[in-house]
Coordinates of C-alpha atoms in Angstrom, one line a residue:
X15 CA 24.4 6.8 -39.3
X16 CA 23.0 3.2 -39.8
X17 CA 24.1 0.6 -37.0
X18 CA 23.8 -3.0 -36.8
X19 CA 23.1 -5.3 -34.1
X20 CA 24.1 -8.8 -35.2
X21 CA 25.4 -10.3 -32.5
X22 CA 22.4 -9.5 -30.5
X23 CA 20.2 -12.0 -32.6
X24 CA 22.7 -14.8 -31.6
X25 CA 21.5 -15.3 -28.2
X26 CA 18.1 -14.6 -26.2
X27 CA 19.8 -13.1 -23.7
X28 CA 22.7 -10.4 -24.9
X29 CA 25.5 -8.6 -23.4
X30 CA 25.5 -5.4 -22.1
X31 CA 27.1 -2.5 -24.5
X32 CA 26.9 1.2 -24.0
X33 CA 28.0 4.0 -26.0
X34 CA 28.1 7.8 -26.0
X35 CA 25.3 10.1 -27.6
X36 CA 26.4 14.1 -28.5
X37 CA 23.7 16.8 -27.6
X38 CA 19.8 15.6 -28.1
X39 CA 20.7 13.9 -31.0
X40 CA 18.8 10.5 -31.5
X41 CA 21.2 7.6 -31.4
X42 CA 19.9 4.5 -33.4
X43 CA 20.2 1.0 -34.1
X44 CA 19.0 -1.2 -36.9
X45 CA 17.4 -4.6 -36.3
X46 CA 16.5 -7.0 -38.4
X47 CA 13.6 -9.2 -36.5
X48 CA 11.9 -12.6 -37.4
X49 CA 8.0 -12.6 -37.1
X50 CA 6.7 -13.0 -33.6
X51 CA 9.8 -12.0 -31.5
X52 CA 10.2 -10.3 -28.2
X53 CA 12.8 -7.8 -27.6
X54 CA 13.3 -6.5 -24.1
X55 CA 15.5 -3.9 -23.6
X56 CA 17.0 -2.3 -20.2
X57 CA 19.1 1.1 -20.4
X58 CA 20.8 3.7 -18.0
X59 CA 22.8 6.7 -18.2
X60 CA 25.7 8.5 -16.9
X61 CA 26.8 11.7 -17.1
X62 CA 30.7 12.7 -16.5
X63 CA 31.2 14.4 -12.9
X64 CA 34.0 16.4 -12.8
X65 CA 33.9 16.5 -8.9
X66 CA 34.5 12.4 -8.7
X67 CA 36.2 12.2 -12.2
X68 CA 34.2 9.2 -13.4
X69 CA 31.0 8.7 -14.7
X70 CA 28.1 8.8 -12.8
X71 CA 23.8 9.0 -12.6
X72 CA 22.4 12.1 -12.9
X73 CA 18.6 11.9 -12.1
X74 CA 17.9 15.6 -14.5
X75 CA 18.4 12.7 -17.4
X76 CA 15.7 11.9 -19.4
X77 CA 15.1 9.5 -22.6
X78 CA 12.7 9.2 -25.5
X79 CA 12.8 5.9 -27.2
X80 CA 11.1 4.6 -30.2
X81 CA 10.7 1.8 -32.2
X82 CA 9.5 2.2 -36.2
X83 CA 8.8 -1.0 -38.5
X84 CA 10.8 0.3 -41.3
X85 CA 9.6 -2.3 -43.8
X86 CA 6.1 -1.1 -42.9
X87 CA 6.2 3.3 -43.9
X88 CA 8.2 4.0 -40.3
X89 CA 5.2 2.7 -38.1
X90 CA 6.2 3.2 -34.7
X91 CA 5.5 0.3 -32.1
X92 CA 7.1 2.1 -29.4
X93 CA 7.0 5.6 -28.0
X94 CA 7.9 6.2 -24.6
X95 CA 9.7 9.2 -22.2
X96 CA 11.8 7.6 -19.4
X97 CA 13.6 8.7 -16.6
X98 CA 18.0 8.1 -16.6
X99 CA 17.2 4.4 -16.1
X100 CA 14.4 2.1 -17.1
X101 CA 13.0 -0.7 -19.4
X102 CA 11.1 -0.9 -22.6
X103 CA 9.8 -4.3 -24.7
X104 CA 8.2 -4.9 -27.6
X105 CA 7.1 -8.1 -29.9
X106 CA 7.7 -7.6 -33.7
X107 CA 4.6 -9.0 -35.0
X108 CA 6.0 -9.3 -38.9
X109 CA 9.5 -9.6 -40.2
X110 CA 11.8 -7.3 -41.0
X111 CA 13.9 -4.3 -40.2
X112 CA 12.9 -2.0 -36.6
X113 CA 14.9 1.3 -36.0
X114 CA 15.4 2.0 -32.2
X115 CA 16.5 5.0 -31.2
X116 CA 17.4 6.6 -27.7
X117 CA 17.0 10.3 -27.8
X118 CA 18.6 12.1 -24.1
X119 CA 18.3 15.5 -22.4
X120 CA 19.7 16.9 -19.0
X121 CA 19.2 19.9 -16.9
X122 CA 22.5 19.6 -16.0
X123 CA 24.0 22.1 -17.7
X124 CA 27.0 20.4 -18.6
X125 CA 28.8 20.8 -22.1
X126 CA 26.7 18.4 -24.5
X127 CA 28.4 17.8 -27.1
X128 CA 32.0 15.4 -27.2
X129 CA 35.1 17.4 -29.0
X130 CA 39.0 17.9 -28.1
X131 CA 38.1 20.1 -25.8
X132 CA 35.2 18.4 -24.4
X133 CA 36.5 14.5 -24.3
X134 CA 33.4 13.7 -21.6
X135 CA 31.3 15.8 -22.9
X136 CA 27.5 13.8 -23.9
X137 CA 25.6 11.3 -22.2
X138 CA 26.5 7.3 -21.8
X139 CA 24.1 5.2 -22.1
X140 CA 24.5 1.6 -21.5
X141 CA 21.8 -1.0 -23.3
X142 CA 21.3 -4.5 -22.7
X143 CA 18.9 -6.0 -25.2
X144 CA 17.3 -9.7 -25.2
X145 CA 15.7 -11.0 -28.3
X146 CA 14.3 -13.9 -28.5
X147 CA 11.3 -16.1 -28.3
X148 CA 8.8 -14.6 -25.7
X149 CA 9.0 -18.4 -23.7
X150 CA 12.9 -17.4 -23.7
X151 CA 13.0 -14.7 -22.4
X152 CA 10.3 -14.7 -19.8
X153 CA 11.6 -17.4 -18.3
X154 CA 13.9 -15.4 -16.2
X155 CA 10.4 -14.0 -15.4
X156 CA 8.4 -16.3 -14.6
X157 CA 10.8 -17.8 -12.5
X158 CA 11.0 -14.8 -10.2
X159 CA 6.8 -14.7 -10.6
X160 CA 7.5 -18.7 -9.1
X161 CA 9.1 -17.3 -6.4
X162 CA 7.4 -14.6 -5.3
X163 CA 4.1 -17.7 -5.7
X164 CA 5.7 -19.8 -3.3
X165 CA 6.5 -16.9 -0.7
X166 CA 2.8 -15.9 -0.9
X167 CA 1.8 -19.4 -0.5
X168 CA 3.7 -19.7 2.6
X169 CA 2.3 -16.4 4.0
X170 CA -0.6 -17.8 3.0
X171 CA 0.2 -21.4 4.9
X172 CA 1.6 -19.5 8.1
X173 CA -1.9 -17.1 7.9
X174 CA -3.5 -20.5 8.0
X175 CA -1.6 -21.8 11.1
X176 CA -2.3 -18.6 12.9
X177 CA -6.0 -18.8 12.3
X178 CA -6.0 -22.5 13.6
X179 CA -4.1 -21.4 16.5
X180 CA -6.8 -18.6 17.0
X181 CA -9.7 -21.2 16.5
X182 CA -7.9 -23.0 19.7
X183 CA -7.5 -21.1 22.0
X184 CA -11.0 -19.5 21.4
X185 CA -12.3 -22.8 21.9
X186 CA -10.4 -23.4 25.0
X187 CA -11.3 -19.8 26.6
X188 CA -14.6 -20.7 26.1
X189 CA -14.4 -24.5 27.1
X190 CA -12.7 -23.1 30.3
X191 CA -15.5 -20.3 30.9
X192 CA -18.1 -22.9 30.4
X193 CA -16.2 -24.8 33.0
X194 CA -16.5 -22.0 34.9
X195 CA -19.9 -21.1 34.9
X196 CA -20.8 -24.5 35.8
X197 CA -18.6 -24.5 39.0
X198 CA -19.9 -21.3 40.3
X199 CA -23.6 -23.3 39.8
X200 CA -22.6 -25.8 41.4
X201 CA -21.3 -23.4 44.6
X202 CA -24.4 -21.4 44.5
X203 CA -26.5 -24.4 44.8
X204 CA -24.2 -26.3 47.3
X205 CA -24.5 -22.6 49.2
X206 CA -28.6 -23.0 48.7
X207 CA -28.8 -26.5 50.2
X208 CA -26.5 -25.4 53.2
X209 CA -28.3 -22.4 53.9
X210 CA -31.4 -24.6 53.8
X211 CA -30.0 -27.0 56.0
X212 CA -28.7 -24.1 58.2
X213 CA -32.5 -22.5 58.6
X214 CA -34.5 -25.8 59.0
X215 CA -31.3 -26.5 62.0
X216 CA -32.0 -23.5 63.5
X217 CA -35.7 -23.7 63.7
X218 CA -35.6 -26.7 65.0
X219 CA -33.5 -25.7 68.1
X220 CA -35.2 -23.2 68.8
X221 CA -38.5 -24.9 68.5
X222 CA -36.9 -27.5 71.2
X223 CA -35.5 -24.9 73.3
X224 CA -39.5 -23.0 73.3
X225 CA -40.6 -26.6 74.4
X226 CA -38.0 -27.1 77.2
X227 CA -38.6 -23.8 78.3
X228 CA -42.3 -24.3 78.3
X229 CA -41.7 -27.2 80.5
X230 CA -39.6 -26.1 82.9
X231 CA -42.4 -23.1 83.8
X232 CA -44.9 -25.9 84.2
X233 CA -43.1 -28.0 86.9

């Protein structure tokens, strides 16, 4: 069955759609891309859970998805395996028509395909495709790539500040022992000259006391 994306070539950015895909049968679109385009796509599936009622993730999901240049023999741009949620992108580098198609599988065991007896039956995948100029779309990008810059840059500034504060107070433990050293010279030396003092003081009484001594024996 051939589907056709139009409205998703009205807008670089497009809203989200989903739909529901029987058994492992590939489910594709048809788009028809000018040269040079970028088309990013993000998907994720559900599966129906009987115990909640709704639908829900189920992480036994996985998807094949490929991309084929119709206008050029089927060549295929894109061939990748995903888990139940994920992202894709590719730049159509000539004009024309590209098939995409999404290809599930569970372990889940549940019934796959949907009939009257199995209404929830199959997987639901919901797509949300931008196509568009690559400056279009990655703007979104490179916006959050700005912001993620500017928080490195202040790490980077506060890293700076903390360094600096490092390079202080290094400089004041060692001004400080520096200070130190040269008071404790200055007490040693202080404690030489008084000990000096102290010995030539104490030979000197003695020699006067030897002398008064020596006098008093003598008259």
């Amino acid at each position: 069955m051939r589907s056709i994306l139009p409205l998703l070539a009205l807008s670089p950015v497009a809203q989200a759609l989903y739909f529901f895909i029987d058994g492992t049968q590939p489910k594709c679109f048809y788009e028809e891309l000018p040269k040079d385009t970028l088309v990013v796509g993000h998907y994720h599936t559900q599966e129906y859970d009987d115990n909640t009622q709704a639908w829900a993730e189920h992480d036994g999901i996985t998807v094949y998805i490929s991309v084929d240049e119709v206008f050029d023999n089927d060549h295929r741009v894109v061939s990748q395996r995903g888990s139940s949620s994920g992202r894709f992108t590719f730049t159509a580098h000539e004009a024309g028509d590209h098939r995409i198609c999404f290809t599930p599988s569970s372990n889940s065991a549940r019934q796959a395909w949907l009939n009257t007896a199995y209404p929830n039956g199959g997987i639901k995948l919901t797509l949300d495709l931008a196509i568009g100029e690559s400056s279009e779309i990655e703007s979104t990008d490179k916006g959050k790539l700005q912001d993620i810059s500017q928080r490195v840059k202040d790490l980077n500034s506060r890293l700076q500040d903390i360094r600096r504060e490092q390079i202080f107070q290094r400089e004041r433990e060692a001004e400080f022992r520096d200070q130190s050293e040269s008071t404790n010279s200055r007490v040693i030396r202080w404690m030489a000259v008084q000990l000096v003092v102290l010995g030539a003081t104490c030979a000197w009484q003695l020699s006067h006391l030897r002398s008064f001594f020596i006098k008093q024996k003598l008259t």
